[in-house]
Structure formats: C-alpha cells, structure tokens
Tab-separated table of C-alpha atoms in Angstrom:
chain	number	residue	atom	x	y	z
C	1	MET	CA	5.004	5.248	11.917
C	2	ASP	CA	7.870	7.702	12.344
C	3	PRO	CA	7.702	10.855	10.195
C	4	LEU	CA	9.736	10.715	6.982
C	5	ALA	CA	11.341	13.504	5.015
C	6	GLU	CA	11.070	13.704	1.237
C	7	LYS	CA	14.652	12.467	0.784
C	8	ASP	CA	14.057	9.473	3.060
C	9	ILE	CA	10.980	8.529	1.081
C	10	ARG	CA	12.687	8.809	-2.322
C	11	ASP	CA	15.763	6.887	-1.136
C	12	CYS	CA	13.822	3.869	0.203
C	13	PHE	CA	12.202	2.415	-2.934
C	14	VAL	CA	13.292	-1.127	-3.656
C	15	ASN	CA	11.512	-1.958	-6.917
C	16	CYS	CA	12.312	0.981	-9.176
C	17	SER	CA	15.380	2.837	-10.325
C	18	LYS	CA	16.811	5.794	-8.408
C	19	GLY	CA	15.754	8.020	-11.326
C	20	GLU	CA	12.192	6.787	-11.139
C	21	ALA	CA	12.165	7.373	-7.378
C	22	ARG	CA	13.429	10.914	-7.843
C	23	ARG	CA	10.678	11.657	-10.399
C	24	LEU	CA	7.643	10.170	-8.558
C	25	ASP	CA	5.047	12.525	-7.184
C	26	LEU	CA	5.009	12.569	-3.411
C	27	PRO	CA	1.727	13.000	-1.553
C	28	ARG	CA	0.552	16.550	-1.162
C	29	GLY	CA	0.615	17.953	2.333
C	30	LEU	CA	3.454	15.687	3.546
C	31	ALA	CA	3.943	17.994	6.571
C	32	GLU	CA	0.316	17.425	7.644
C	33	VAL	CA	0.356	13.629	7.404
C	34	PRO	CA	-1.007	12.039	10.631
C	35	TRP	CA	2.118	9.893	11.122
C	36	GLU	CA	1.014	8.654	14.547
C	37	ASP	CA	-2.052	7.069	12.982
C	38	LEU	CA	-0.175	5.311	10.170
C	39	ASP	CA	1.280	1.855	9.916
C	40	PHE	CA	2.474	2.738	6.407
C	41	LEU	CA	2.313	5.725	4.074
C	42	GLY	CA	0.374	4.958	0.933
C	43	TRP	CA	-0.818	7.255	-1.867
C	44	ARG	CA	-2.094	7.245	-5.420
C	45	ASP	CA	-0.431	9.463	-8.015
C	46	PRO	CA	-3.007	12.152	-8.865
C	47	GLY	CA	-1.367	12.725	-12.257
C	48	ALA	CA	-1.231	8.994	-13.138
C	49	PRO	CA	-4.157	7.058	-11.617
C	50	GLU	CA	-2.622	3.735	-12.561
C	51	ARG	CA	0.323	4.377	-10.173
C	52	ALA	CA	0.417	4.077	-6.390
C	53	TYR	CA	3.153	4.035	-3.792
C	54	LEU	CA	3.620	2.502	-0.390
C	55	VAL	CA	6.323	3.148	2.256
C	56	ALA	CA	6.494	1.044	5.433
C	57	GLU	CA	8.961	0.479	8.207
C	58	ARG	CA	10.806	-2.802	7.952
C	59	ASP	CA	13.601	-3.782	10.341
C	60	GLY	CA	13.741	-0.190	11.583
C	61	ALA	CA	14.152	1.362	8.158
C	62	PRO	CA	11.689	2.654	5.539
C	63	VAL	CA	11.021	0.419	2.521
C	64	GLY	CA	9.191	1.870	-0.480
C	65	VAL	CA	7.318	-0.047	-3.183
C	66	THR	CA	5.849	1.247	-6.423
C	67	LEU	CA	2.485	-0.269	-7.300
C	68	ARG	CA	0.386	-0.456	-10.393
C	69	VAL	CA	-3.411	-0.516	-10.755
C	70	PRO	CA	-4.649	-2.633	-13.673
C	71	PRO	CA	-6.357	-0.510	-16.367
C	72	GLY	CA	-9.980	-0.995	-17.312
C	73	VAL	CA	-11.134	-2.533	-14.061
C	74	ARG	CA	-14.905	-2.970	-14.031
C	75	ARG	CA	-16.447	-1.756	-10.814
C	76	SER	CA	-19.739	-2.729	-9.199
C	77	LEU	CA	-21.673	-0.696	-6.692
C	78	VAL	CA	-23.671	-3.712	-5.520
C	79	ARG	CA	-20.808	-6.097	-4.774
C	80	THR	CA	-18.585	-5.728	-1.708
C	81	THR	CA	-14.916	-6.604	-1.461
C	82	VAL	CA	-12.417	-6.836	1.398
C	83	CYS	CA	-8.897	-5.456	1.595
C	84	SER	CA	-6.396	-8.242	2.183
C	85	ILE	CA	-4.189	-5.935	4.298
C	86	CYS	CA	-6.635	-4.387	6.779
C	87	LEU	CA	-9.726	-6.550	6.167
C	88	THR	CA	-11.957	-3.503	5.721
C	89	GLY	CA	-15.058	-4.164	3.594
C	90	HIS	CA	-15.783	-1.739	0.779
C	91	VAL	CA	-18.113	-1.397	-2.142
C	92	ALA	CA	-16.248	-3.008	-5.027
C	93	SER	CA	-14.647	0.264	-6.206
C	94	GLY	CA	-13.028	0.683	-2.747
C	95	VAL	CA	-10.637	-2.253	-3.201
C	96	CYS	CA	-8.409	-2.877	-6.176
C	97	LEU	CA	-5.681	-5.262	-7.159
C	98	LEU	CA	-2.350	-3.486	-6.719
C	99	THR	CA	0.688	-5.137	-8.250
C	100	ALA	CA	4.307	-4.545	-7.448
C	101	ARG	CA	7.283	-5.394	-9.563
C	102	ARG	CA	9.529	-7.670	-7.495
C	103	ALA	CA	12.823	-6.294	-6.208
C	104	GLY	CA	16.125	-7.209	-7.817
C	105	ALA	CA	16.695	-9.535	-10.722
C	106	ALA	CA	13.197	-11.075	-10.456
C	107	GLY	CA	11.638	-7.661	-11.037
C	108	ARG	CA	13.930	-6.894	-13.942
C	109	ARG	CA	12.715	-10.174	-15.493
C	110	GLY	CA	9.168	-8.766	-15.222
C	111	ASN	CA	7.957	-10.771	-12.178
C	112	THR	CA	5.277	-9.133	-10.076
C	113	VAL	CA	3.192	-9.842	-7.006
C	114	GLY	CA	-0.200	-8.472	-6.222
C	115	SER	CA	-2.688	-7.987	-3.410
C	116	TYR	CA	-6.202	-6.643	-3.108
C	117	MET	CA	-5.889	-3.426	-1.077
C	118	CYS	CA	-7.939	-0.367	-0.167
C	119	ALA	CA	-7.920	1.703	-3.370
C	120	ASP	CA	-7.009	4.829	-1.387
C	121	LEU	CA	-4.314	2.990	0.643
C	122	ALA	CA	-5.810	4.381	3.861
C	123	CYS	CA	-5.828	1.003	5.687
C	124	SER	CA	-4.390	2.452	8.874
C	125	LEU	CA	-7.113	5.077	9.107
C	126	TYR	CA	-9.913	2.518	8.523
C	127	VAL	CA	-8.519	0.264	11.244
C	128	ARG	CA	-8.354	3.120	13.746
C	129	GLY	CA	-11.819	4.465	12.846
C	130	ARG	CA	-10.385	7.733	11.495
C	131	LYS	CA	-11.908	7.051	8.116
C	132	LYS	CA	-15.098	5.193	7.204
C	133	SER	CA	-15.731	2.850	4.322
C	134	LYS	CA	-18.648	3.667	2.053
C	135	LEU	CA	-20.291	0.526	3.409
C	136	VAL	CA	-22.979	1.467	5.891
C	137	VAL	CA	-21.603	-0.849	8.605
C	138	ARG	CA	-18.104	-2.107	9.334
C	139	ALA	CA	-17.999	-5.778	10.326
C	140	ASP	CA	-17.837	-6.281	14.087
C	141	GLU	CA	-14.528	-7.665	15.290
C	142	THR	CA	-13.421	-9.143	18.568
C	143	LEU	CA	-9.922	-7.634	18.099
C	144	SER	CA	-9.140	-4.246	19.576
C	145	PRO	CA	-7.995	-1.469	17.214
C	146	ALA	CA	-4.382	-2.091	18.405
C	147	GLU	CA	-4.693	-5.794	17.555
C	148	GLN	CA	-6.251	-4.950	14.197
C	149	ALA	CA	-3.294	-2.620	13.520
C	150	ALA	CA	-0.878	-5.433	14.436
C	151	ARG	CA	-2.712	-7.739	11.991
C	152	LEU	CA	-2.505	-5.065	9.318
C	153	ARG	CA	1.269	-4.767	9.853
C	154	SER	CA	1.621	-8.558	9.687
C	155	ASN	CA	-0.363	-8.763	6.461
C	156	LEU	CA	1.660	-5.914	4.965
C	157	ALA	CA	4.924	-7.623	6.020
C	158	LEU	CA	3.857	-10.765	4.154
C	159	PHE	CA	3.200	-8.744	1.006
C	160	LEU	CA	6.581	-7.001	1.356
C	161	ASP	CA	8.263	-10.392	1.912
C	162	ARG	CA	6.947	-11.433	-1.488
C	163	VAL	CA	8.132	-8.221	-3.163
C	164	LEU	CA	11.612	-8.563	-1.642
C	165	ASP	CA	12.095	-12.344	-2.007
C	166	GLU	CA	14.528	-12.749	-4.909
C	167	ASN	CA	14.576	-16.532	-4.378
C	168	GLU	CA	10.916	-17.083	-5.265
C	169	SER	CA	10.626	-18.909	-8.567
C	170	ALA	CA	9.836	-17.073	-11.753
C	171	ALA	CA	6.710	-19.151	-12.213
C	172	SER	CA	5.129	-17.765	-9.059
C	173	GLY	CA	5.307	-14.068	-10.123
C-alpha cells in the first residue's frame, strides 16, 4: 500500500460525514506504519473500542470505511474463529463482526453490511508472517504469501463492493 498523509486518510471516507471524518482518531505512529507490508490500513479507536476504521486502495485511490463493533460480544477462549478477509484462525476473541454503514442513500436509511474480521485489523501482517495469531499453529496453506495477500485484497474488495453498492436492496442490509 502506498503511504498516506493524514489529510488523504480523512478525505477518503465514504460512509460518514466530512465532519465525522475530521474528528476521528487516526492511528498513533502514522509515520512508522509499515506501508510496504499493508494491503489496507486498519485500526481500532483506542478512545472508543466500539469504533474501527479501514482505508484501502480502490481503483488507484484510497477509500475509507468506518466500522462498528457490536457491544456485549461474548468471547470464548476455547473456540476458534477465522477472519473472512485473510482466513487467519484466532481464538474467538481475535475475530469480531465489524459492520459498516453503507455509502450514500442506503447508509442514510440505516443499511449496513458486516464481515467477520481480525479484531485488530492486522490481516496484512498475519498473511505475511509479521504477526502471529494467539493460536499455536497457523493452518498450512498451499498458497504463497503473495497469493494469500492477493486473496486478502480480493476478499476485501468484495466487502467494499457491498459497502459502496447503492443499488443493493434495503432488505439485504
């Protein structure tokens, strides 16, 4: 992923107002972000644990999405779950349902889409082996890390398609 400046990040959000984008907390240490290892920039708001943000490249430009974490999620330390974006297995607390208000009129009507994702939004680092899941062993894959990263980007693109699709019926949100 190409490095982004604070203004670029704030200007790219598609499912919140410009005022909300100006007020959101950016990740700490933006200058030290390992951009070359990222397929998207994702972070949780340390001051509001129910909020998360994701910025990805789409058609050569950054696209940002605000996300919500459902409150009161029960977590299990004995059950494992898999992120639908990078397919990394985690103890149950390592994956959570993140929902995004849809862009445009659909979002203003309250329609949302969701996906089970790594709770820390570090999918790119898990795929590249830069970060390890709390599971003792990562599942063996026949895909190379580059192919896994391509799959991650494809899965993320499908999620972003759903966020950006204003033609999807209100019943599906």
